[in-house]
Each structure stands twice: as structure tokens, then as C-alpha cells.
Amino acid sequence: MPKWDKFLSKESSLLKTSEIRDLLKLTEGKNVISFAGGLPDPTTFPAEDIKNITDYVLDNYSSRALQYSATSGIPELRKELVNLSSQRGISNISENNIFVTVGSQEALFMLFNIMVDPKDNIFVETPSYLAALNILRARNPSFHGIPLTEYGPDLDSLENQLKKLASEGKKVKLTYIIPTAQNPGGTTLSLEGRKRLLELASKYDFMIVEDDAYGFLVFDGDSPAPIKALDKEGRVIYTGTFSKILAPGLRLGWIVADEEIIQEVELFKQNVDLHTPSFTQFIAAEAIKRNVIQNNLPRIRELYRKKRDVMLHAMEQYFPKEASWSKPVGGMFVFAWLPQKIDTVKMLSTALNRGVAYVPGSSFYYDYSGRNTMRINFSFPTEEQINNGIKTLGQLVKDEM
Ligand SMILES: Cc1ncc(COP(=O)(O)O)c(C=O)c1O
């Protein structure tokens, strides 16, 4: 029995450390090829530009950049985020619809905290982003899954479930969705699908939390406009992040939402951390203004497209034909479905012994199903590591069959 347990709140008992995280921690500093993380390739960081901007910010704005600032974000960055949003197709918004956060993780944390009560009916994709699921799990809602197909979430399934819930007199609070280059599935929902989801939200009166972490990182074809761009009712709350397009170490993300929601988030954030660091906000605002992000994006997309191709090619070569996997059009991950008898949670320790790490897919299912799936990252490892690691992993899967 842990010594201080009796002093902890009931809510903190819902925060569990996962055996998987503990296992992966053991690999730190060891000679393991890791497909487990979700790190950008550090060669994509525009360090020289950030250095110049930092000097400029300190020369010109030090009295504000090193000072406390507004909870919703500095005006300069909110203004630039209106511009950046319009480049993703979101128009008809003002600075008042923008709220700056410490990464999009904090955005999701605050949104789910101000919106979700225990037992609320909420929909998530199966699979969905692990860290968002963990925030939601701590809210103790009634989860419902929207199975992911190769074309994105299965909206027929969603509609059937919505009908059923309505017939039982049950209301739905929200749907959390990553419609573009989904993590972990790698899928993108079509424009028609986006319109249909909005119609369903309107008909069954629920909110959509749209996580657009990879919207700027689509490297095959166009990146469809976010659902937020189609939203006329203010039903969609959009989250974006600088982590994949500039640098995650700046810890900057943002929310685009109706002003009423923004005001609630503001009240909540005052309790969390008062405001997002002023200094990094000035840097990000200047980076948008100087087109550092836009100029860097083609290079990032090209690099990840190349690494994705190396990974898919290696999987063709080394994975058994009974396995299948996503062909991501963007983002940083491939998701693989192995024969049913393979349990990727159990297989992980053998994989680590053989020098390769992945995240078992069950972590991405709200109900921990998907025991035969895995998520593998291609943005961080080198091409050589991808080849060698996939060879090892493919052999392991064959040995387990
Ligand atoms: C889908 C998705 N949403 C949100 C995040 C959170 O990222 P950050 O807090 O760095 O913005 C991530 C990070 O990997 C992600 O993959």
C-alpha cells in the first residue's frame, strides 16, 4: 500500500501509470531503435531562425516578453494565429476566437475539464490519440467508439449509435476527432465525411472537438480544410499546435472556438497556470510573421514522406502477409494490424530484448481492445534505423505466429 495514498483525491486515483510506459522507460539510454515515441525529426527545427528571432524579441520586446501576460495569449500571436488559421481554411474568426495554450495537450486538458462530467456520453475514434484518451478517462465518461476505417471514422456506425442513444433518451456531449492524418491511424476524413459529421452534430446536438495536430503535415495530396472551416453554428472547437510545424520544446498550441467557450477556458486556465509563457509566444508570433513556418513546411513534409516510404517499403519486405497496415497520407505514424493471436502488449518485452520498441495499439483504444495492433513512428528514427528496426520487428511477428 503506497504511503501517501489516503491523502490523494478520488480523481487522482483515475490517473494510472501504464505498464507500457514503465516498460518503455527501461529502454531510455539503451541501444534500442524506438518506433514508440512521437518526436519530430530534430533536423526540422529551424534553430538558426529561432536564434535570430530570439535576439530580435529581446532587443525589442524584452519588457513584455519576460513579463506576465494575458491569460488568452499575447495580442501579437493571436493576430498571427488568425492568419495561420486562414491558411488552413478557417476564416470569419477574430482574435477573440483564439486562445493560446501550453501545447495542444493543455488545450485538450482544459476543454475536456470544462465540458465532460462523469457518465457523459462521448464519442472517440477507435483507435484514437492516447494522451487525449487519458485526459478523458480521468473524467470518467461513458465512452462510445467510432471504428476507424481506411477512409477515416466510420460515420454509418456513428449514426447508428447516435440513433440508438437517442431512442433510449440519452444525450451525447461531444465527439473528439482527429480528422486529418489521424494519430495513430494515419487516415484522413474526406470533405463529404466532414460535412456529414457536422450535420450529425447539429441533428443530435453535440459538440465536436477537432484535433488538427497534423493538418499542416499532409504530404500526399491536399489537406482538406478542417471541420472548423465548415462550421456555421460554432459547434466545433479546434485545437492546433506548433509542436509539429515549429518545435515542440516551445510548448505552444491554440484553440479556435466560439467566444463563449473561450471565456470558459480563460477562467479555467487562470487556475492552471495564469498564462502561457510570454517569451515563446513572442517567438512564435514572429516566426509566423517572417514565414519561417511556411518556408520550412515543404522540407518537413518531404522528409517525412521519404521516411514513410522507407517504412512502408520495409514492411512490405519484412512483415508477414497476414498483417496489414495503414498507408498514412501525413503525420508521423503507421498503424499495423497483426494476426488476431498476436498480443502486442505481451510481445513488447521480447521486442525490447531484440532492440526495437513500439507502442502496443491497445493503448489507443478507450476500452484497451485492439490487442493485436501496434503504432510505429517514422518521423524520429533515421532511414537506416527504420530499415533495421522493421526487419527485426517483422521477424519477431513471424516468430510469434
Ligand atoms: C493528435 C495529437 N494531439 C495532440 C498532441 C499534443 O501535442 P502538443 O501538446 O505538443 O501540442 C499530439 C502529440 O503528439 C498529437 O499527436
Short mmCIF file of C-alpha atoms and ligand atoms in Angstrom, two decimals:
data_model
loop_
_atom_site.label_atom_id
_atom_site.label_comp_id
_atom_site.label_asym_id
_atom_site.label_seq_id
_atom_site.Cartn_x
_atom_site.Cartn_y
_atom_site.Cartn_z
CA MET A 1 0.00 0.00 0.00
CA PRO A 2 1.59 3.31 -1.01
CA LYS A 3 2.37 5.52 1.96
CA TRP A 4 0.54 8.71 0.94
CA ASP A 5 -2.41 7.10 -0.87
CA LYS A 6 -5.00 8.08 1.72
CA PHE A 7 -4.18 11.75 1.19
CA LEU A 8 -4.81 11.69 -2.57
CA SER A 9 -8.07 12.81 -4.15
CA LYS A 10 -10.50 10.34 -5.71
CA GLU A 11 -9.83 11.93 -9.06
CA SER A 12 -6.11 11.22 -8.91
CA SER A 13 -6.86 7.53 -8.41
CA LEU A 14 -8.06 7.58 -12.04
CA LEU A 15 -4.55 8.53 -13.16
CA LYS A 16 -2.76 5.24 -13.64
CA THR A 17 0.80 4.71 -14.75
CA SER A 18 0.75 2.27 -17.59
CA GLU A 19 2.81 -0.90 -17.65
CA ILE A 20 3.70 0.01 -21.22
CA ARG A 21 5.09 3.40 -20.27
CA ASP A 22 7.07 1.75 -17.49
CA LEU A 23 8.47 -0.84 -19.91
CA LEU A 24 9.40 1.79 -22.49
CA LYS A 25 11.10 3.86 -19.82
CA LEU A 26 13.51 0.98 -19.31
CA THR A 27 14.77 1.48 -22.86
CA GLU A 28 15.92 5.06 -22.26
CA GLY A 29 19.64 5.38 -22.86
CA LYS A 30 19.82 1.80 -24.18
CA ASN A 31 20.66 0.72 -27.67
CA VAL A 32 17.07 0.31 -28.81
CA ILE A 33 15.58 1.50 -32.11
CA SER A 34 12.49 3.30 -30.92
CA PHE A 35 9.35 3.44 -33.01
CA ALA A 36 7.50 4.17 -29.79
CA GLY A 37 7.81 7.92 -29.45
CA GLY A 38 6.09 10.68 -31.35
CA LEU A 39 9.03 13.02 -31.71
CA PRO A 40 9.62 15.23 -34.74
CA ASP A 41 12.92 14.80 -36.55
CA PRO A 42 15.16 17.39 -34.83
CA THR A 43 16.74 18.35 -38.18
CA THR A 44 13.39 20.02 -38.98
CA PHE A 45 13.79 22.58 -36.19
CA PRO A 46 14.66 25.99 -37.69
CA ALA A 47 17.21 26.67 -34.96
CA GLU A 48 19.03 29.48 -36.78
CA ASP A 49 15.79 31.37 -37.46
CA ILE A 50 14.70 30.90 -33.84
CA LYS A 51 18.07 32.22 -32.69
CA ASN A 52 17.69 35.38 -34.80
CA ILE A 53 14.10 35.86 -33.68
CA THR A 54 15.06 35.41 -30.03
CA ASP A 55 17.63 38.21 -30.34
CA TYR A 56 15.08 40.39 -32.05
CA VAL A 57 12.44 39.73 -29.39
CA LEU A 58 14.86 40.50 -26.56
CA ASP A 59 16.12 43.65 -28.30
CA ASN A 60 12.64 44.98 -28.99
CA TYR A 61 10.13 43.43 -26.58
CA SER A 62 12.04 42.33 -23.50
CA SER A 63 9.86 44.32 -21.10
CA ARG A 64 6.81 42.37 -22.30
CA ALA A 65 8.37 39.08 -23.38
CA LEU A 66 9.83 38.49 -19.92
CA GLN A 67 6.76 39.80 -18.09
CA TYR A 68 3.42 38.21 -17.07
CA SER A 69 0.86 38.49 -19.86
CA ALA A 70 -2.82 37.95 -20.68
CA THR A 71 -4.38 34.54 -19.96
CA SER A 72 -5.71 34.17 -23.50
CA GLY A 73 -2.32 34.88 -25.12
CA ILE A 74 -0.39 37.93 -26.32
CA PRO A 75 -2.30 40.01 -28.93
CA GLU A 76 0.54 39.67 -31.48
CA LEU A 77 0.32 35.88 -31.50
CA ARG A 78 -3.47 35.76 -31.50
CA LYS A 79 -3.41 38.08 -34.52
CA GLU A 80 -0.90 35.86 -36.33
CA LEU A 81 -2.94 32.78 -35.46
CA VAL A 82 -5.93 34.32 -37.20
CA ASN A 83 -3.66 34.47 -40.29
CA LEU A 84 -2.34 30.94 -39.85
CA SER A 85 -5.90 29.63 -39.36
CA SER A 86 -6.96 31.24 -42.62
CA GLN A 87 -4.14 29.34 -44.34
CA ARG A 88 -5.89 26.16 -43.09
CA GLY A 89 -9.17 27.49 -44.49
CA ILE A 90 -10.66 28.80 -41.24
CA SER A 91 -11.95 32.29 -41.94
CA ASN A 92 -14.56 34.53 -40.34
CA ILE A 93 -12.83 34.47 -36.99
CA SER A 94 -11.18 37.22 -34.99
CA GLU A 95 -8.55 37.32 -32.24
CA ASN A 96 -11.44 36.84 -29.80
CA ASN A 97 -11.91 33.30 -31.09
CA ILE A 98 -8.27 32.39 -30.44
CA PHE A 99 -6.81 31.15 -27.19
CA VAL A 100 -3.12 30.29 -26.76
CA THR A 101 -2.20 27.23 -24.70
CA VAL A 102 0.84 25.29 -23.46
CA GLY A 103 0.81 22.81 -26.33
CA SER A 104 -2.43 21.39 -27.66
CA GLN A 105 -2.24 18.90 -24.80
CA GLU A 106 -3.18 21.66 -22.38
CA ALA A 107 -5.91 22.76 -24.77
CA LEU A 108 -7.43 19.26 -24.70
CA PHE A 109 -6.98 19.03 -20.93
CA MET A 110 -8.83 22.28 -20.32
CA LEU A 111 -11.56 21.61 -22.86
CA PHE A 112 -12.37 18.16 -21.52
CA ASN A 113 -12.29 19.52 -17.97
CA ILE A 114 -14.73 22.31 -18.66
CA MET A 115 -17.03 20.09 -20.74
CA VAL A 116 -17.08 16.49 -19.56
CA ASP A 117 -18.83 15.29 -16.40
CA PRO A 118 -18.79 11.70 -15.15
CA LYS A 119 -21.13 9.44 -17.20
CA ASP A 120 -21.45 11.93 -20.07
CA ASN A 121 -21.77 10.14 -23.39
CA ILE A 122 -18.79 10.92 -25.57
CA PHE A 123 -17.53 9.51 -28.84
CA VAL A 124 -13.90 8.86 -29.74
CA GLU A 125 -12.36 7.13 -32.70
CA THR A 126 -11.12 3.58 -32.14
CA PRO A 127 -8.16 3.90 -32.14
CA SER A 128 -7.55 7.49 -31.01
CA TYR A 129 -4.76 9.64 -29.53
CA LEU A 130 -3.55 8.03 -26.32
CA ALA A 131 -2.90 11.17 -24.27
CA ALA A 132 -6.33 12.63 -25.11
CA LEU A 133 -7.94 9.35 -24.05
CA ASN A 134 -6.08 9.55 -20.76
CA ILE A 135 -7.46 13.02 -20.04
CA LEU A 136 -10.93 11.75 -20.87
CA ARG A 137 -10.51 8.61 -18.76
CA ALA A 138 -9.83 10.83 -15.76
CA ARG A 139 -13.22 12.49 -16.37
CA ASN A 140 -14.94 9.08 -16.10
CA PRO A 141 -17.36 9.46 -19.02
CA SER A 142 -19.40 6.82 -20.88
CA PHE A 143 -17.20 6.11 -23.87
CA HIS A 144 -18.54 5.14 -27.29
CA GLY A 145 -16.25 4.17 -30.16
CA ILE A 146 -16.30 5.15 -33.82
CA PRO A 147 -14.35 2.42 -35.64
CA LEU A 148 -11.63 3.77 -37.90
CA THR A 149 -11.69 2.55 -41.49
CA GLU A 150 -9.04 3.28 -44.09
CA TYR A 151 -11.13 6.35 -45.03
CA GLY A 152 -11.36 7.71 -41.51
CA PRO A 153 -14.05 7.21 -38.86
CA ASP A 154 -17.00 5.00 -39.85
CA LEU A 155 -19.82 7.54 -39.84
CA ASP A 156 -22.51 4.89 -40.52
CA SER A 157 -21.54 3.28 -37.25
CA LEU A 158 -21.60 6.67 -35.51
CA GLU A 159 -25.05 7.46 -36.89
CA ASN A 160 -26.44 4.08 -35.84
CA GLN A 161 -25.11 4.53 -32.33
CA LEU A 162 -26.46 8.09 -32.17
CA LYS A 163 -29.91 6.83 -33.23
CA LYS A 164 -29.81 4.13 -30.59
CA LEU A 165 -28.74 6.51 -27.82
CA ALA A 166 -31.46 8.98 -28.87
CA SER A 167 -34.08 6.22 -28.79
CA GLU A 168 -33.02 5.50 -25.21
CA GLY A 169 -33.41 9.20 -24.39
CA LYS A 170 -29.66 9.65 -23.96
CA LYS A 171 -27.85 12.86 -24.91
CA VAL A 172 -24.34 12.98 -26.35
CA LYS A 173 -21.94 15.65 -25.08
CA LEU A 174 -19.10 15.60 -27.57
CA THR A 175 -17.07 13.79 -30.18
CA TYR A 176 -13.29 14.02 -30.11
CA ILE A 177 -11.84 13.52 -33.55
CA ILE A 178 -8.52 13.85 -35.41
CA PRO A 179 -9.85 14.05 -38.96
CA THR A 180 -6.55 14.77 -40.75
CA ALA A 181 -3.57 12.38 -40.76
CA GLN A 182 -5.02 10.72 -37.68
CA ASN A 183 -2.83 9.62 -34.77
CA PRO A 184 -2.42 6.67 -34.69
CA GLY A 185 -4.42 5.53 -37.75
CA GLY A 186 -2.88 7.79 -40.42
CA THR A 187 -6.28 8.29 -42.09
CA THR A 188 -7.93 11.46 -43.39
CA LEU A 189 -11.67 12.03 -43.47
CA SER A 190 -13.00 13.30 -46.80
CA LEU A 191 -14.73 16.65 -47.24
CA GLU A 192 -18.08 14.85 -47.61
CA GLY A 193 -17.39 12.97 -44.38
CA ARG A 194 -16.61 16.24 -42.61
CA LYS A 195 -19.90 17.75 -43.78
CA ARG A 196 -21.80 14.65 -42.70
CA LEU A 197 -20.22 14.70 -39.24
CA LEU A 198 -21.22 18.35 -38.83
CA GLU A 199 -24.78 17.52 -39.87
CA LEU A 200 -24.90 14.72 -37.33
CA ALA A 201 -23.55 17.04 -34.64
CA SER A 202 -26.25 19.54 -35.46
CA LYS A 203 -29.03 16.95 -35.66
CA TYR A 204 -28.10 15.17 -32.44
CA ASP A 205 -26.86 18.36 -30.75
CA PHE A 206 -23.33 17.54 -29.64
CA MET A 207 -20.04 19.44 -29.80
CA ILE A 208 -17.04 18.39 -31.90
CA VAL A 209 -13.52 18.77 -30.53
CA GLU A 210 -11.35 18.72 -33.65
CA ASP A 211 -7.65 18.00 -33.06
CA ASP A 212 -5.72 19.24 -36.10
CA ALA A 213 -2.23 18.38 -34.83
CA TYR A 214 -1.14 17.13 -38.28
CA GLY A 215 -3.21 19.38 -40.56
CA PHE A 216 -0.10 21.10 -41.93
CA LEU A 217 1.75 17.79 -42.24
CA VAL A 218 -0.09 16.09 -45.08
CA PHE A 219 2.43 15.03 -47.69
CA ASP A 220 0.26 13.08 -50.17
CA GLY A 221 -2.40 15.15 -51.87
CA ASP A 222 -4.17 18.12 -50.32
CA SER A 223 -5.00 18.54 -46.69
CA PRO A 224 -8.78 19.03 -46.57
CA ALA A 225 -9.97 22.13 -44.74
CA PRO A 226 -10.67 21.40 -41.08
CA ILE A 227 -14.24 20.73 -39.95
CA LYS A 228 -14.00 24.09 -38.18
CA ALA A 229 -13.79 25.76 -41.60
CA LEU A 230 -17.27 24.39 -42.42
CA ASP A 231 -18.77 25.17 -39.03
CA LYS A 232 -21.53 27.79 -39.13
CA GLU A 233 -23.01 27.13 -35.70
CA GLY A 234 -19.88 27.36 -33.54
CA ARG A 235 -20.23 23.66 -32.70
CA VAL A 236 -16.63 22.84 -33.48
CA ILE A 237 -13.78 23.55 -31.09
CA TYR A 238 -10.49 23.36 -32.95
CA THR A 239 -7.06 22.70 -31.48
CA GLY A 240 -3.75 23.36 -33.24
CA THR A 241 -0.11 23.01 -32.23
CA PHE A 242 3.31 24.45 -33.04
CA SER A 243 4.90 21.17 -31.97
CA LYS A 244 4.94 19.54 -35.41
CA ILE A 245 5.46 22.65 -37.54
CA LEU A 246 7.99 24.66 -35.50
CA ALA A 247 9.32 22.98 -32.33
CA PRO A 248 7.62 21.04 -29.51
CA GLY A 249 10.03 22.46 -26.93
CA LEU A 250 8.33 25.85 -27.23
CA ARG A 251 5.21 24.18 -25.78
CA LEU A 252 2.69 26.19 -27.74
CA GLY A 253 -0.73 25.31 -29.02
CA TRP A 254 -4.01 27.10 -29.58
CA ILE A 255 -7.78 26.80 -29.56
CA VAL A 256 -10.20 28.26 -32.09
CA ALA A 257 -13.73 28.38 -30.70
CA ASP A 258 -16.84 30.40 -30.08
CA GLU A 259 -16.15 33.32 -27.72
CA GLU A 260 -18.38 31.81 -25.05
CA ILE A 261 -16.19 28.70 -24.92
CA ILE A 262 -13.02 30.83 -24.99
CA GLN A 263 -14.24 32.69 -21.89
CA GLU A 264 -14.76 29.42 -20.01
CA VAL A 265 -11.30 28.21 -20.99
CA GLU A 266 -9.89 31.51 -19.75
CA LEU A 267 -11.44 31.06 -16.31
CA PHE A 268 -10.07 27.54 -16.15
CA LYS A 269 -6.55 28.44 -17.27
CA GLN A 270 -6.30 31.13 -14.63
CA ASN A 271 -6.37 28.28 -12.14
CA VAL A 272 -3.95 26.08 -14.09
CA ASP A 273 -1.01 28.38 -14.90
CA LEU A 274 -2.25 32.00 -15.30
CA HIS A 275 -0.97 32.19 -18.88
CA THR A 276 1.24 30.55 -21.49
CA PRO A 277 4.89 31.77 -21.40
CA SER A 278 5.07 35.24 -22.95
CA PHE A 279 8.58 34.66 -24.30
CA THR A 280 7.82 31.68 -26.52
CA GLN A 281 4.63 33.37 -27.71
CA PHE A 282 6.62 36.34 -29.00
CA ILE A 283 8.96 33.91 -30.78
CA ALA A 284 6.08 32.03 -32.42
CA ALA A 285 4.32 35.23 -33.48
CA GLU A 286 7.48 36.44 -35.17
CA ALA A 287 8.04 33.01 -36.77
CA ILE A 288 4.60 33.18 -38.42
CA LYS A 289 5.16 36.81 -39.44
CA ARG A 290 8.53 36.02 -41.05
CA ASN A 291 7.10 32.95 -42.82
CA VAL A 292 9.58 30.70 -41.02
CA ILE A 293 6.88 28.05 -40.63
CA GLN A 294 5.55 28.27 -44.18
CA ASN A 295 9.05 28.20 -45.66
CA ASN A 296 10.03 25.19 -43.56
CA LEU A 297 6.91 23.08 -44.15
CA PRO A 298 7.78 21.74 -47.64
CA ARG A 299 11.07 20.40 -46.27
CA ILE A 300 9.38 18.72 -43.29
CA ARG A 301 6.71 17.15 -45.50
CA GLU A 302 9.29 15.88 -47.97
CA LEU A 303 11.45 14.39 -45.20
CA TYR A 304 8.50 12.59 -43.58
CA ARG A 305 7.14 11.41 -46.92
CA LYS A 306 10.52 9.85 -47.63
CA LYS A 307 10.72 8.21 -44.22
CA ARG A 308 7.14 6.96 -44.53
CA ASP A 309 8.07 5.38 -47.87
CA VAL A 310 11.14 3.72 -46.37
CA MET A 311 8.97 2.30 -43.59
CA LEU A 312 6.20 1.06 -45.90
CA HIS A 313 8.75 -0.49 -48.22
CA ALA A 314 10.49 -2.24 -45.32
CA MET A 315 7.14 -3.51 -44.02
CA GLU A 316 6.29 -4.93 -47.48
CA GLN A 317 9.61 -6.70 -47.39
CA TYR A 318 9.74 -7.97 -43.81
CA PHE A 319 6.23 -8.16 -42.33
CA PRO A 320 4.18 -11.34 -42.83
CA LYS A 321 1.49 -11.21 -45.50
CA GLU A 322 -1.17 -11.90 -42.83
CA ALA A 323 -0.51 -8.45 -41.35
CA SER A 324 -1.97 -5.21 -42.70
CA TRP A 325 -1.09 -1.60 -42.02
CA SER A 326 -2.14 1.96 -42.74
CA LYS A 327 -0.68 3.93 -45.63
CA PRO A 328 -0.62 7.32 -43.91
CA VAL A 329 -1.02 10.38 -46.13
CA GLY A 330 0.59 12.54 -43.47
CA GLY A 331 1.62 12.73 -39.86
CA MET A 332 4.24 10.58 -38.20
CA PHE A 333 2.86 7.07 -37.69
CA VAL A 334 1.99 3.78 -39.31
CA PHE A 335 -0.61 1.64 -37.54
CA ALA A 336 -0.44 -2.13 -38.04
CA TRP A 337 -2.99 -4.91 -37.54
CA LEU A 338 -1.39 -8.29 -36.88
CA PRO A 339 -3.00 -11.75 -36.87
CA GLN A 340 -5.53 -12.00 -34.00
CA LYS A 341 -3.46 -14.47 -31.99
CA ILE A 342 -0.63 -11.96 -31.54
CA ASP A 343 -0.80 -9.90 -28.37
CA THR A 344 1.40 -6.83 -28.88
CA VAL A 345 1.39 -5.98 -25.16
CA LYS A 346 2.89 -9.38 -24.35
CA MET A 347 5.24 -9.21 -27.33
CA LEU A 348 6.75 -5.86 -26.26
CA SER A 349 9.30 -7.19 -23.78
CA THR A 350 10.68 -9.63 -26.38
CA ALA A 351 10.84 -6.76 -28.89
CA LEU A 352 12.79 -4.65 -26.41
CA ASN A 353 15.18 -7.54 -25.79
CA ARG A 354 15.77 -7.70 -29.53
CA GLY A 355 16.44 -3.96 -29.60
CA VAL A 356 13.25 -2.46 -31.02
CA ALA A 357 10.38 -0.56 -29.38
CA TYR A 358 6.79 0.26 -30.48
CA VAL A 359 3.60 1.23 -28.70
CA PRO A 360 1.07 -1.61 -28.37
CA GLY A 361 -2.09 -0.47 -30.13
CA SER A 362 -4.44 -1.28 -27.24
CA SER A 363 -3.32 1.96 -25.54
CA PHE A 364 -5.13 3.83 -28.31
CA TYR A 365 -8.47 2.13 -27.69
CA TYR A 366 -10.60 3.59 -24.90
CA ASP A 367 -11.53 0.02 -23.88
CA TYR A 368 -8.00 -1.38 -24.35
CA SER A 369 -9.14 -3.66 -27.16
CA GLY A 370 -7.01 -3.87 -30.32
CA ARG A 371 -4.54 -6.22 -28.60
CA ASN A 372 -3.20 -7.33 -32.00
CA THR A 373 -2.28 -3.81 -33.16
CA MET A 374 0.77 -1.56 -32.86
CA ARG A 375 1.77 2.03 -33.61
CA ILE A 376 5.13 2.66 -35.20
CA ASN A 377 6.71 6.08 -35.61
CA PHE A 378 8.69 7.04 -38.70
CA SER A 379 9.47 10.73 -38.09
CA PHE A 380 12.23 10.32 -35.49
CA PRO A 381 14.35 7.26 -36.46
CA THR A 382 16.85 7.53 -39.30
CA GLU A 383 16.18 5.69 -42.57
CA GLU A 384 18.76 3.09 -41.59
CA GLN A 385 17.12 2.58 -38.20
CA ILE A 386 13.73 2.26 -39.88
CA ASN A 387 15.05 -0.47 -42.18
CA ASN A 388 16.87 -2.39 -39.46
CA GLY A 389 14.12 -1.97 -36.88
CA ILE A 390 11.32 -3.06 -39.22
CA LYS A 391 13.38 -6.10 -40.22
CA THR A 392 13.72 -7.09 -36.55
CA LEU A 393 10.05 -6.39 -35.85
CA GLY A 394 8.87 -8.30 -38.92
CA GLN A 395 10.91 -11.32 -37.91
CA LEU A 396 9.55 -11.15 -34.38
CA VAL A 397 5.95 -11.08 -35.63
CA LYS A 398 6.67 -14.10 -37.85
CA ASP A 399 8.22 -15.94 -34.89
CA GLU A 400 5.12 -15.24 -32.79
CA MET A 401 2.71 -16.58 -35.43
C1 LIG B 1 -3.16 14.01 -32.16
C2 LIG B 1 -2.35 14.80 -31.19
N1 LIG B 1 -2.94 15.76 -30.48
C3 LIG B 1 -2.26 16.49 -29.59
C4 LIG B 1 -0.92 16.28 -29.35
C5 LIG B 1 -0.25 17.11 -28.29
O1 LIG B 1 0.86 17.76 -28.74
P1 LIG B 1 1.38 19.12 -28.13
O2 LIG B 1 0.92 19.22 -26.70
O3 LIG B 1 2.84 19.06 -28.26
O4 LIG B 1 0.74 20.20 -28.96
C6 LIG B 1 -0.25 15.28 -30.07
C7 LIG B 1 1.17 14.99 -29.82
O5 LIG B 1 1.75 14.08 -30.30
C8 LIG B 1 -0.99 14.51 -31.01
O6 LIG B 1 -0.42 13.53 -31.70
#
